[in-house]
Amino acid sequence: MTPGSTSLFVITVGFASSLLLSSSSAFHINPISPSRQRRCSVYASTSSSAENQSQDMDDINARLTKLGLELPPAGAPKANYQLLHRDGDLLYLSGHLPMKADGTLVVGACAPKEIADTSDTYLTTEQGYEAAQHCALNLLSTLQSYLVSQGSDLSNVSKVIKLFGIVRSHSDFIEQHLVMNGASDVIGEVLGKEVGGSHARSAIGTNTLPLGIAVEVEMIAKIKSSALF
């Protein structure tokens, strides 16, 4: 560094700073206050959230149409309990029945194919799978009904946490997990893999279920924190 260079550097920086201040004044650039920044941020977040919600619900409806499925009317509890209980951002759904759109129930017990094929009282694994699909549609219907009542919809489900399935079974039937794929597949296909298709799950067999139904399925779901109401 040559003698006097330090002074030249200070003068140059000072000149640049003066120029910037002068330019700022000329263009009237006013800083945004923290409170205004927060308001802008909230507005942008709300607008984006509403737009994404609409797009997501359109996607869900499109998937239902593509699959040839339709959510049935929301049902009512069959005894002294609630279909859905909310705790913060978690929604706990009671066991749902395999009720078809016409209101009839899928009844019977699942049995090995060689037994089911020779008796009208038993169901094959494939028929059990279809019964579990009906359970899933009824679960989604209850979810949608509740969320709509809160000014929201299925697009605000952030994750299906867990399904618990009970399959009415012949003593020799061991494919409860394949029956429960019916519920898992419907929820994953309708809500999308990331939201509905990566849940934990249990599937057990029992010798009887209420009303003689073939399958009963429970659900735990989480809603988006931005959609808490």
Tab-separated table of C-alpha atoms in Angstrom:
chain	number	residue	atom	x	y	z
A	1	MET	CA	0.000	0.000	0.000
A	2	THR	CA	1.536	3.352	-1.039
A	3	PRO	CA	1.566	6.374	1.241
A	4	GLY	CA	-1.762	8.200	1.159
A	5	SER	CA	-3.690	5.200	-0.190
A	6	THR	CA	-5.611	4.836	3.105
A	7	SER	CA	-6.890	8.365	2.848
A	8	LEU	CA	-7.885	7.803	-0.768
A	9	PHE	CA	-9.837	4.675	0.256
A	10	VAL	CA	-11.704	6.546	3.000
A	11	ILE	CA	-12.537	9.389	0.659
A	12	THR	CA	-13.748	6.965	-2.011
A	13	VAL	CA	-15.976	5.032	0.419
A	14	GLY	CA	-17.312	8.236	1.865
A	15	PHE	CA	-18.138	9.485	-1.635
A	16	ALA	CA	-19.913	6.222	-2.501
A	17	SER	CA	-21.926	6.320	0.730
A	18	SER	CA	-22.905	9.903	0.041
A	19	LEU	CA	-23.983	8.947	-3.481
A	20	LEU	CA	-26.123	6.082	-2.210
A	21	LEU	CA	-27.809	8.276	0.365
A	22	SER	CA	-28.420	10.902	-2.263
A	23	SER	CA	-29.856	8.309	-4.660
A	24	SER	CA	-32.135	6.875	-1.972
A	25	SER	CA	-33.445	10.335	-1.225
A	26	ALA	CA	-33.996	11.080	-4.914
A	27	PHE	CA	-36.047	7.914	-5.479
A	28	HIS	CA	-37.968	8.230	-2.164
A	29	ILE	CA	-37.334	4.612	-1.106
A	30	ASN	CA	-39.004	4.165	2.279
A	31	PRO	CA	-38.277	1.046	4.324
A	32	ILE	CA	-41.234	-1.219	5.182
A	33	SER	CA	-41.926	-1.263	8.904
A	34	PRO	CA	-41.811	-4.646	10.691
A	35	SER	CA	-45.567	-4.494	11.359
A	36	ARG	CA	-46.279	-3.792	7.701
A	37	GLN	CA	-43.946	-6.611	6.685
A	38	ARG	CA	-45.900	-8.991	8.932
A	39	ARG	CA	-49.207	-7.832	7.438
A	40	CYS	CA	-47.901	-8.329	3.910
A	41	SER	CA	-46.530	-11.753	4.824
A	42	VAL	CA	-49.828	-12.860	6.378
A	43	TYR	CA	-51.785	-11.602	3.367
A	44	ALA	CA	-49.496	-13.399	0.911
A	45	SER	CA	-49.605	-16.584	2.989
A	46	THR	CA	-53.409	-16.469	3.238
A	47	SER	CA	-53.843	-15.822	-0.480
A	48	SER	CA	-51.427	-18.596	-1.400
A	49	SER	CA	-53.077	-20.988	1.069
A	50	ALA	CA	-56.543	-20.325	-0.360
A	51	GLU	CA	-55.264	-20.797	-3.906
A	52	ASN	CA	-53.480	-24.051	-3.035
A	53	GLN	CA	-56.525	-25.298	-1.131
A	54	SER	CA	-58.726	-24.787	-4.196
A	55	GLN	CA	-56.200	-26.496	-6.460
A	56	ASP	CA	-55.759	-29.402	-4.068
A	57	MET	CA	-59.502	-29.961	-3.723
A	58	ASP	CA	-59.812	-29.880	-7.508
A	59	ASP	CA	-57.150	-32.583	-7.635
A	60	ILE	CA	-59.038	-34.701	-5.101
A	61	ASN	CA	-62.285	-34.370	-7.029
A	62	ALA	CA	-60.468	-35.215	-10.262
A	63	ARG	CA	-59.007	-38.359	-8.718
A	64	LEU	CA	-62.415	-39.458	-7.462
A	65	THR	CA	-63.865	-38.964	-10.944
A	66	LYS	CA	-60.991	-40.800	-12.605
A	67	LEU	CA	-61.410	-43.730	-10.222
A	68	GLY	CA	-65.161	-43.791	-10.812
A	69	LEU	CA	-65.742	-43.197	-7.102
A	70	GLU	CA	-68.070	-40.879	-5.234
A	71	LEU	CA	-68.119	-40.002	-1.564
A	72	PRO	CA	-71.341	-41.284	0.023
A	73	PRO	CA	-73.433	-39.062	2.294
A	74	ALA	CA	-71.883	-38.755	5.744
A	75	GLY	CA	-73.343	-41.349	8.086
A	76	ALA	CA	-74.346	-41.251	11.723
A	77	PRO	CA	-73.043	-43.241	14.703
A	78	LYS	CA	-74.765	-46.566	15.348
A	79	ALA	CA	-74.509	-46.314	19.148
A	80	ASN	CA	-73.407	-43.963	21.943
A	81	TYR	CA	-70.250	-42.414	20.435
A	82	GLN	CA	-69.077	-39.755	17.990
A	83	LEU	CA	-67.845	-40.516	14.483
A	84	LEU	CA	-65.006	-38.013	14.863
A	85	HIS	CA	-63.131	-36.498	17.789
A	86	ARG	CA	-60.676	-33.668	17.364
A	87	ASP	CA	-57.655	-32.995	19.562
A	88	GLY	CA	-55.661	-30.029	18.268
A	89	ASP	CA	-54.497	-30.864	14.753
A	90	LEU	CA	-55.359	-34.572	15.082
A	91	LEU	CA	-58.676	-36.076	14.024
A	92	TYR	CA	-59.625	-39.466	15.471
A	93	LEU	CA	-62.279	-41.284	13.436
A	94	SER	CA	-64.274	-44.128	14.954
A	95	GLY	CA	-64.622	-47.453	13.226
A	96	HIS	CA	-66.509	-47.013	9.926
A	97	LEU	CA	-68.650	-49.649	8.293
A	98	PRO	CA	-68.626	-50.996	4.713
A	99	MET	CA	-71.766	-49.120	3.752
A	100	LYS	CA	-72.507	-48.820	0.045
A	101	ALA	CA	-73.943	-45.744	-1.640
A	102	ASP	CA	-77.436	-47.270	-1.489
A	103	GLY	CA	-77.178	-47.654	2.280
A	104	THR	CA	-76.739	-51.424	2.357
A	105	LEU	CA	-73.914	-53.050	4.314
A	106	VAL	CA	-71.399	-55.630	3.155
A	107	VAL	CA	-71.926	-58.517	5.563
A	108	GLY	CA	-70.304	-61.906	6.010
A	109	ALA	CA	-66.955	-63.307	7.036
A	110	CYS	CA	-63.852	-63.624	4.873
A	111	ALA	CA	-62.671	-67.164	4.289
A	112	PRO	CA	-60.108	-69.047	2.209
A	113	LYS	CA	-61.114	-69.211	-1.435
A	114	GLU	CA	-61.932	-72.911	-1.398
A	115	ILE	CA	-64.459	-72.291	1.385
A	116	ALA	CA	-65.841	-68.938	0.174
A	117	ASP	CA	-66.483	-70.281	-3.323
A	118	THR	CA	-68.790	-72.984	-1.971
A	119	SER	CA	-70.814	-70.877	0.499
A	120	ASP	CA	-72.914	-67.722	0.287
A	121	THR	CA	-72.132	-66.842	3.898
A	122	TYR	CA	-68.421	-66.291	3.291
A	123	LEU	CA	-66.515	-63.697	1.294
A	124	THR	CA	-63.351	-64.079	-0.745
A	125	THR	CA	-60.313	-61.897	-0.140
A	126	GLU	CA	-61.316	-59.834	-3.183
A	127	GLN	CA	-64.810	-59.262	-1.810
A	128	GLY	CA	-63.320	-58.306	1.542
A	129	TYR	CA	-61.037	-55.870	-0.292
A	130	GLU	CA	-64.117	-54.215	-1.829
A	131	ALA	CA	-65.754	-54.003	1.597
A	132	ALA	CA	-62.657	-52.222	2.947
A	133	GLN	CA	-62.877	-49.784	0.025
A	134	HIS	CA	-66.388	-48.846	1.147
A	135	CYS	CA	-65.089	-48.298	4.680
A	136	ALA	CA	-62.446	-45.914	3.310
A	137	LEU	CA	-64.965	-43.919	1.293
A	138	ASN	CA	-67.136	-43.527	4.381
A	139	LEU	CA	-64.131	-42.374	6.403
A	140	LEU	CA	-63.325	-39.753	3.755
A	141	SER	CA	-66.966	-38.673	3.723
A	142	THR	CA	-66.934	-38.122	7.485
A	143	LEU	CA	-63.667	-36.183	7.208
A	144	GLN	CA	-65.036	-33.998	4.419
A	145	SER	CA	-68.308	-33.371	6.246
A	146	TYR	CA	-66.511	-32.253	9.405
A	147	LEU	CA	-63.982	-30.078	7.586
A	148	VAL	CA	-66.674	-28.397	5.481
A	149	SER	CA	-68.594	-27.608	8.679
A	150	GLN	CA	-65.458	-25.767	9.807
A	151	GLY	CA	-65.091	-23.834	6.561
A	152	SER	CA	-62.461	-26.171	5.153
A	153	ASP	CA	-62.257	-29.382	3.086
A	154	LEU	CA	-60.191	-32.515	2.446
A	155	SER	CA	-57.357	-30.477	0.951
A	156	ASN	CA	-56.440	-29.434	4.496
A	157	VAL	CA	-55.592	-32.981	5.551
A	158	SER	CA	-51.809	-32.994	5.793
A	159	LYS	CA	-51.347	-36.680	6.607
A	160	VAL	CA	-53.282	-39.843	7.288
A	161	ILE	CA	-51.340	-41.095	10.308
A	162	LYS	CA	-52.779	-44.568	10.811
A	163	LEU	CA	-55.525	-46.985	9.799
A	164	PHE	CA	-56.739	-49.774	12.040
A	165	GLY	CA	-58.778	-52.508	10.372
A	166	ILE	CA	-60.792	-55.385	11.798
A	167	VAL	CA	-61.784	-58.147	9.412
A	168	ARG	CA	-64.489	-60.643	10.251
A	169	SER	CA	-62.791	-63.927	9.492
A	170	HIS	CA	-63.184	-67.672	9.209
A	171	SER	CA	-60.801	-69.405	11.630
A	172	ASP	CA	-58.602	-70.487	8.690
A	173	PHE	CA	-58.485	-67.070	7.008
A	174	ILE	CA	-55.050	-65.410	7.134
A	175	GLU	CA	-55.258	-62.631	4.513
A	176	GLN	CA	-56.584	-59.785	6.650
A	177	HIS	CA	-53.692	-57.610	5.459
A	178	LEU	CA	-54.756	-58.059	1.832
A	179	VAL	CA	-58.356	-57.167	2.687
A	180	MET	CA	-57.152	-53.953	4.365
A	181	ASN	CA	-55.295	-52.986	1.205
A	182	GLY	CA	-58.725	-51.969	-0.083
A	183	ALA	CA	-58.913	-49.136	2.434
A	184	SER	CA	-55.257	-48.158	2.079
A	185	ASP	CA	-55.430	-48.058	-1.713
A	186	VAL	CA	-58.546	-45.870	-1.841
A	187	ILE	CA	-57.215	-43.342	0.666
A	188	GLY	CA	-53.822	-43.222	-1.026
A	189	GLU	CA	-55.319	-42.790	-4.495
A	190	VAL	CA	-57.853	-40.142	-3.468
A	191	LEU	CA	-55.669	-38.006	-1.180
A	192	GLY	CA	-52.404	-38.700	-2.982
A	193	LYS	CA	-49.492	-40.890	-1.958
A	194	GLU	CA	-47.737	-38.362	0.297
A	195	VAL	CA	-50.880	-37.503	2.267
A	196	GLY	CA	-52.901	-40.700	2.238
A	197	GLY	CA	-50.658	-43.468	0.995
A	198	SER	CA	-47.856	-43.552	3.550
A	199	HIS	CA	-49.761	-44.294	6.748
A	200	ALA	CA	-49.061	-46.810	9.485
A	201	ARG	CA	-51.579	-49.662	9.699
A	202	SER	CA	-52.797	-52.644	11.667
A	203	ALA	CA	-55.110	-55.416	10.453
A	204	ILE	CA	-56.577	-58.082	12.703
A	205	GLY	CA	-59.170	-60.830	12.354
A	206	THR	CA	-62.163	-61.524	14.566
A	207	ASN	CA	-64.997	-64.031	14.556
A	208	THR	CA	-67.748	-61.398	14.654
A	209	LEU	CA	-68.402	-57.699	14.107
A	210	PRO	CA	-71.410	-55.428	14.820
A	211	LEU	CA	-74.398	-55.887	12.479
A	212	GLY	CA	-72.638	-58.821	10.848
A	213	ILE	CA	-70.387	-56.534	8.782
A	214	ALA	CA	-67.299	-57.879	7.031
A	215	VAL	CA	-64.830	-55.097	7.834
A	216	GLU	CA	-64.508	-52.100	10.157
A	217	VAL	CA	-61.820	-49.431	9.766
A	218	GLU	CA	-60.637	-46.603	12.040
A	219	MET	CA	-58.446	-43.648	11.065
A	220	ILE	CA	-56.189	-41.042	12.650
A	221	ALA	CA	-55.563	-38.002	10.429
A	222	LYS	CA	-53.677	-34.738	10.846
A	223	ILE	CA	-54.758	-31.373	9.484
A	224	LYS	CA	-52.438	-28.617	8.288
A	225	SER	CA	-51.297	-26.177	10.970
A	226	SER	CA	-52.169	-23.298	8.646
A	227	ALA	CA	-55.762	-24.551	8.594
A	228	LEU	CA	-56.352	-24.715	12.343
A	229	PHE	CA	-59.755	-23.255	13.171
